[in-house]
Amino acid sequence: MTVTLGVHASNPSLYYLARLPYLDEELAPLGETGAFHHYKDGTRTGALLADGTIDFGGTGSTPPITAQAAGHDLVYAAVSAPRPDHGALLVLDSGPVKAVADLKGGTVVLGIGSWQTHLLAKALDAQGLSYGEDVTPARPEAGVDQAARLRDGEILGWIAQGAELAAARRSGGFRELVRTGDVITDRSVFFTRRDFATDRPEVVAAIAAALGRADAWAAAHPEEAAAVAAEELGGEAADWRAALTALPWRLEPATAGFVAEQQEAADIFHRVGFVDRALTVADAHLPALEGPVAAALAKAV
């Protein structure tokens, strides 16, 4: 049988795994082969799992919550270690925003539905402000320079990540109003369908091992990894290197502690209307996966 993994550029572990031989190497002893389905929008991961296009996917913290809210029967498989330097909410250094409360009435550009929604919603919630009411979230338009919009006063804030954040830091003129690690753990999150996880836990563990090996490769080859990203995704290789070396490149099983993090986010999302119902995130936790995944990850590194 062929096991299909979803791949998009926003999940670095899957992005590099798709360019390495590790998935087939880990699946071969189980009589399986691997394939990759490439797509651009990580927020579609839950729907692609539900319709059988992919068997396993990875995103930031928000898409599995919205997928669960949409009724998709998913199970968490593994998570990355926290990524405190992965992103930041930038404001103009000489601009009017000195604190999160100063964002009220303004527009913040971010990847709506991504981990960035979690960051903004929680930062606002801590100040008694509401995502979508007190602050207007806006999606970035392709080809539009968000740094220039921020400088020109068109927007009050911009959540940047990866090479874009590194470039903004290099150019100067911006202040990091909220650093990711100040508000959320910002983990990469890997999940699958419940039937896949319960029927084939050994395959889930093998995928985790392959991801662990891909992470180890990226950590050991930052120049090569940065060159690949710059060529395929744009930006400067030096900025990609800065972004990639800031990542932990370490995976862990999805534990009850992680579920508690997700529950906090789900509660905020429901309170501000980003999801239309209350969720019990623990419904997507399969404790029986923790042991096999932990063992597979230990062998991978």
C-alpha positions as CSV (number, residue, x, y, z in Angstrom):
1,M,0.0,0.0,0.0
2,T,1.1,3.6,-0.7
3,V,1.0,6.0,2.2
4,T,0.6,9.6,1.1
5,L,1.9,12.6,3.1
6,G,0.8,16.1,2.5
7,V,3.5,18.7,1.9
8,H,3.5,22.5,1.8
9,A,6.2,25.0,2.3
10,S,5.0,26.2,5.7
11,N,5.9,22.9,7.4
12,P,9.7,22.6,7.2
13,S,9.9,19.0,8.4
14,L,7.6,17.7,5.6
15,Y,9.1,20.1,3.1
16,Y,12.6,18.6,3.5
17,L,11.4,15.0,4.0
18,A,9.8,15.2,0.5
19,R,13.4,15.7,-0.9
20,L,15.0,12.9,1.0
21,P,14.8,9.1,0.9
22,Y,13.9,8.5,4.5
23,L,10.1,7.9,4.1
24,D,10.5,4.9,1.8
25,E,13.4,3.6,3.9
26,E,11.3,3.7,7.1
27,L,8.2,2.2,5.4
28,A,10.0,-0.6,3.5
29,P,10.2,-3.0,6.4
30,L,6.5,-2.7,6.8
31,G,5.9,-3.5,3.1
32,E,4.7,0.0,2.4
33,T,5.8,2.8,0.0
34,G,5.5,6.5,0.4
35,A,4.2,9.3,-1.7
36,F,3.9,13.1,-1.4
37,H,1.0,15.3,-2.3
38,H,2.1,18.9,-2.7
39,Y,-0.3,21.8,-2.0
40,K,0.1,25.5,-1.1
41,D,-2.4,26.1,1.7
42,G,-1.7,24.3,4.9
43,T,-5.2,25.2,6.3
44,R,-6.6,22.7,3.8
45,T,-4.8,19.8,5.6
46,G,-7.8,18.6,7.6
47,A,-10.1,18.5,4.5
48,L,-7.4,16.6,2.5
49,L,-7.1,14.0,5.3
50,A,-10.9,13.7,5.5
51,D,-11.4,13.0,1.8
52,G,-8.5,10.6,1.6
53,T,-6.2,12.7,-0.6
54,I,-3.5,12.3,2.1
55,D,-3.0,10.0,5.0
56,F,-0.8,12.2,7.2
57,G,-0.2,15.9,7.3
58,G,1.5,18.7,9.3
59,T,0.8,22.4,10.0
60,G,1.1,24.8,12.8
61,S,-1.2,24.8,15.8
62,T,-4.4,26.3,14.4
63,P,-5.4,24.1,11.4
64,P,-6.0,20.9,13.4
65,I,-8.3,22.9,15.7
66,T,-10.3,24.3,12.8
67,A,-10.4,20.8,11.2
68,Q,-11.8,19.3,14.4
69,A,-14.3,22.1,14.6
70,A,-15.3,21.2,11.0
71,G,-16.1,17.7,12.2
72,H,-13.0,15.9,10.8
73,D,-12.1,12.9,13.0
74,L,-8.4,13.5,13.3
75,V,-5.7,12.3,15.8
76,Y,-2.5,14.1,16.8
77,A,0.6,12.0,16.0
78,A,3.6,14.2,16.9
79,V,4.6,17.7,17.6
80,S,7.8,19.7,17.3
81,A,9.6,21.2,20.3
82,P,8.5,24.8,20.9
83,R,9.6,27.3,18.3
84,P,10.0,30.6,20.3
85,D,11.9,32.5,17.5
86,H,9.8,31.3,14.5
87,G,7.8,34.4,14.1
88,A,6.9,37.8,15.5
89,L,4.2,40.5,15.4
90,L,6.1,43.5,13.9
91,V,5.1,47.2,14.2
92,L,6.9,50.3,13.0
93,D,9.6,51.2,15.4
94,S,8.7,54.9,15.1
95,G,5.0,54.3,14.8
96,P,2.0,54.7,17.1
97,V,1.9,51.2,18.5
98,K,3.8,50.8,21.7
99,A,1.7,48.0,23.3
100,V,-0.7,45.3,22.1
101,A,-3.6,47.5,23.3
102,D,-2.6,50.1,20.7
103,L,-3.6,47.8,17.9
104,K,-7.3,48.4,18.7
105,G,-9.1,49.7,15.6
106,G,-6.3,48.8,13.3
107,T,-5.4,46.2,10.8
108,V,-2.9,43.4,11.3
109,V,-1.7,41.3,8.3
110,L,-1.3,37.6,9.0
111,G,-1.8,34.1,7.7
112,I,-5.4,33.7,8.8
113,G,-6.1,30.1,9.9
114,S,-2.4,29.4,10.5
115,W,-0.5,29.5,13.9
116,Q,-0.4,33.2,13.4
117,T,-4.1,33.4,14.2
118,H,-3.4,31.7,17.5
119,L,-0.6,34.2,18.3
120,L,-2.7,37.3,17.6
121,A,-5.9,36.0,19.2
122,K,-4.1,35.0,22.4
123,A,-2.1,38.2,22.6
124,L,-5.3,40.3,22.2
125,D,-7.2,38.1,24.6
126,A,-4.7,38.8,27.3
127,Q,-5.4,42.5,26.9
128,G,-9.2,42.1,26.9
129,L,-9.4,42.6,23.2
130,S,-11.1,40.5,20.6
131,Y,-9.7,39.1,17.4
132,G,-11.9,40.1,14.5
133,E,-13.7,42.8,16.4
134,D,-11.2,45.1,18.1
135,V,-8.6,44.4,15.5
136,T,-9.1,43.6,11.8
137,P,-7.1,40.6,10.6
138,A,-6.2,40.7,6.9
139,R,-4.6,38.1,4.6
140,P,-1.3,39.0,2.9
141,E,-1.8,39.5,-0.9
142,A,0.6,37.7,-3.2
143,G,3.4,39.9,-4.4
144,V,2.6,42.7,-1.9
145,D,5.4,44.0,0.3
146,Q,4.0,43.9,3.8
147,A,7.1,45.6,5.2
148,A,6.5,48.6,2.9
149,R,2.8,48.7,3.9
150,L,3.9,48.8,7.5
151,R,6.3,51.6,6.8
152,D,3.7,53.6,4.9
153,G,1.2,53.3,7.7
154,E,-1.4,51.3,5.7
155,I,-1.4,48.6,8.5
156,L,-0.5,48.7,12.2
157,G,1.0,45.3,12.4
158,W,2.4,42.3,10.4
159,I,3.1,38.8,11.7
160,A,6.1,37.6,9.9
161,Q,7.9,34.3,10.0
162,G,10.9,32.5,8.5
163,A,13.0,34.3,5.9
164,E,10.6,37.2,5.8
165,L,11.1,37.9,9.4
166,A,14.9,37.5,9.1
167,A,14.8,40.0,6.2
168,A,12.7,42.5,8.2
169,R,15.1,42.2,11.1
170,R,18.1,42.8,8.8
171,S,16.5,45.8,7.1
172,G,15.7,47.5,10.4
173,G,13.0,50.0,11.3
174,F,10.6,47.5,12.9
175,R,10.0,46.5,16.5
176,E,8.9,43.0,17.6
177,L,5.8,43.9,19.6
178,V,5.1,40.2,20.3
179,R,7.7,37.5,19.9
180,T,6.1,34.1,19.3
181,G,7.7,32.5,22.3
182,D,6.2,35.3,24.5
183,V,2.7,34.1,23.9
184,I,2.5,30.5,22.4
185,T,4.7,27.5,22.0
186,D,4.2,27.6,18.3
187,R,4.8,23.9,17.6
188,S,4.7,22.1,14.2
189,V,1.8,19.7,14.6
190,F,1.4,16.4,12.8
191,F,-1.9,14.6,12.6
192,T,-3.8,11.9,10.7
193,R,-7.2,10.3,10.5
194,R,-8.4,8.3,13.5
195,D,-8.9,5.1,11.5
196,F,-5.4,5.4,10.1
197,A,-3.8,5.9,13.5
198,T,-5.8,3.1,15.2
199,D,-5.4,0.6,12.4
200,R,-1.8,1.3,11.6
201,P,0.1,2.7,14.5
202,E,3.3,1.1,13.3
203,V,3.0,3.2,10.1
204,V,2.4,6.4,12.0
205,A,5.6,5.6,14.0
206,A,7.6,4.9,10.9
207,I,6.5,8.3,9.5
208,A,7.5,9.9,12.7
209,A,10.9,8.3,12.4
210,A,11.3,9.6,8.8
211,L,10.4,13.1,10.0
212,G,12.9,12.8,12.8
213,R,15.6,11.9,10.3
214,A,14.6,14.8,8.0
215,D,14.9,17.2,10.9
216,A,18.3,15.8,11.8
217,W,19.4,16.4,8.2
218,A,18.2,20.0,8.1
219,A,19.9,20.7,11.4
220,A,23.2,19.3,10.1
221,H,23.0,20.9,6.7
222,P,21.8,24.5,7.2
223,E,23.5,25.9,4.1
224,E,22.1,23.3,1.8
225,A,18.6,23.5,3.3
226,A,18.7,27.3,3.0
227,A,19.8,27.2,-0.6
228,V,17.0,24.8,-1.5
229,A,14.4,27.1,0.1
230,A,15.8,30.3,-1.4
231,E,15.8,28.7,-4.9
232,E,12.3,27.3,-4.7
233,L,10.5,29.8,-2.4
234,G,12.4,33.0,-3.0
235,G,14.2,35.3,-0.6
236,E,17.9,35.4,0.3
237,A,19.7,32.3,1.3
238,A,21.2,34.1,4.3
239,D,17.8,34.9,5.6
240,W,16.6,31.4,5.1
241,R,19.7,30.1,7.0
242,A,18.9,32.5,9.9
243,A,15.3,31.3,10.0
244,L,16.1,27.6,9.7
245,T,18.8,27.6,12.4
246,A,16.3,29.2,14.8
247,L,14.1,26.1,14.6
248,P,14.6,23.3,17.2
249,W,14.5,20.4,14.7
250,R,13.3,18.1,17.4
251,L,10.0,16.1,17.5
252,E,8.1,14.7,20.4
253,P,4.9,12.6,20.9
254,A,1.7,14.5,21.3
255,T,1.1,14.4,25.0
256,A,-1.6,15.6,27.4
257,G,0.5,18.7,28.0
258,F,0.3,19.6,24.3
259,V,-3.4,18.9,24.3
260,A,-3.8,21.4,27.1
261,E,-2.0,24.0,25.0
262,Q,-4.4,23.3,22.1
263,Q,-7.4,23.4,24.4
264,E,-6.5,26.9,25.5
265,A,-6.3,28.0,21.9
266,A,-9.6,26.3,21.0
267,D,-11.4,28.1,23.9
268,I,-10.1,31.5,22.7
269,F,-11.1,30.7,19.1
270,H,-14.6,29.8,20.2
271,R,-14.9,32.9,22.5
272,V,-14.1,35.2,19.6
273,G,-16.1,33.3,17.0
274,F,-13.2,32.0,14.9
275,V,-14.6,28.5,15.4
276,D,-18.4,28.1,15.8
277,R,-18.5,25.5,18.6
278,A,-16.7,24.5,21.8
279,L,-14.2,21.7,21.3
280,T,-12.8,19.0,23.5
281,V,-9.3,18.8,22.1
282,A,-8.6,15.6,24.1
283,D,-11.0,13.8,21.7
284,A,-8.2,14.0,19.1
285,H,-5.6,12.6,21.5
286,L,-4.7,9.0,21.2
287,P,-2.4,8.1,24.2
288,A,-1.7,4.7,22.7
289,L,0.4,6.4,20.0
290,E,2.7,8.1,22.4
291,G,4.9,5.0,23.1
292,P,5.4,3.9,19.5
293,V,6.1,7.4,18.3
294,A,8.5,8.1,21.2
295,A,10.4,4.9,20.4
296,A,10.6,5.7,16.7
297,L,11.8,9.2,17.3
298,A,14.5,7.9,19.7
299,K,15.8,5.6,17.0
300,A,15.7,8.2,14.3
301,V,18.3,10.4,16.0
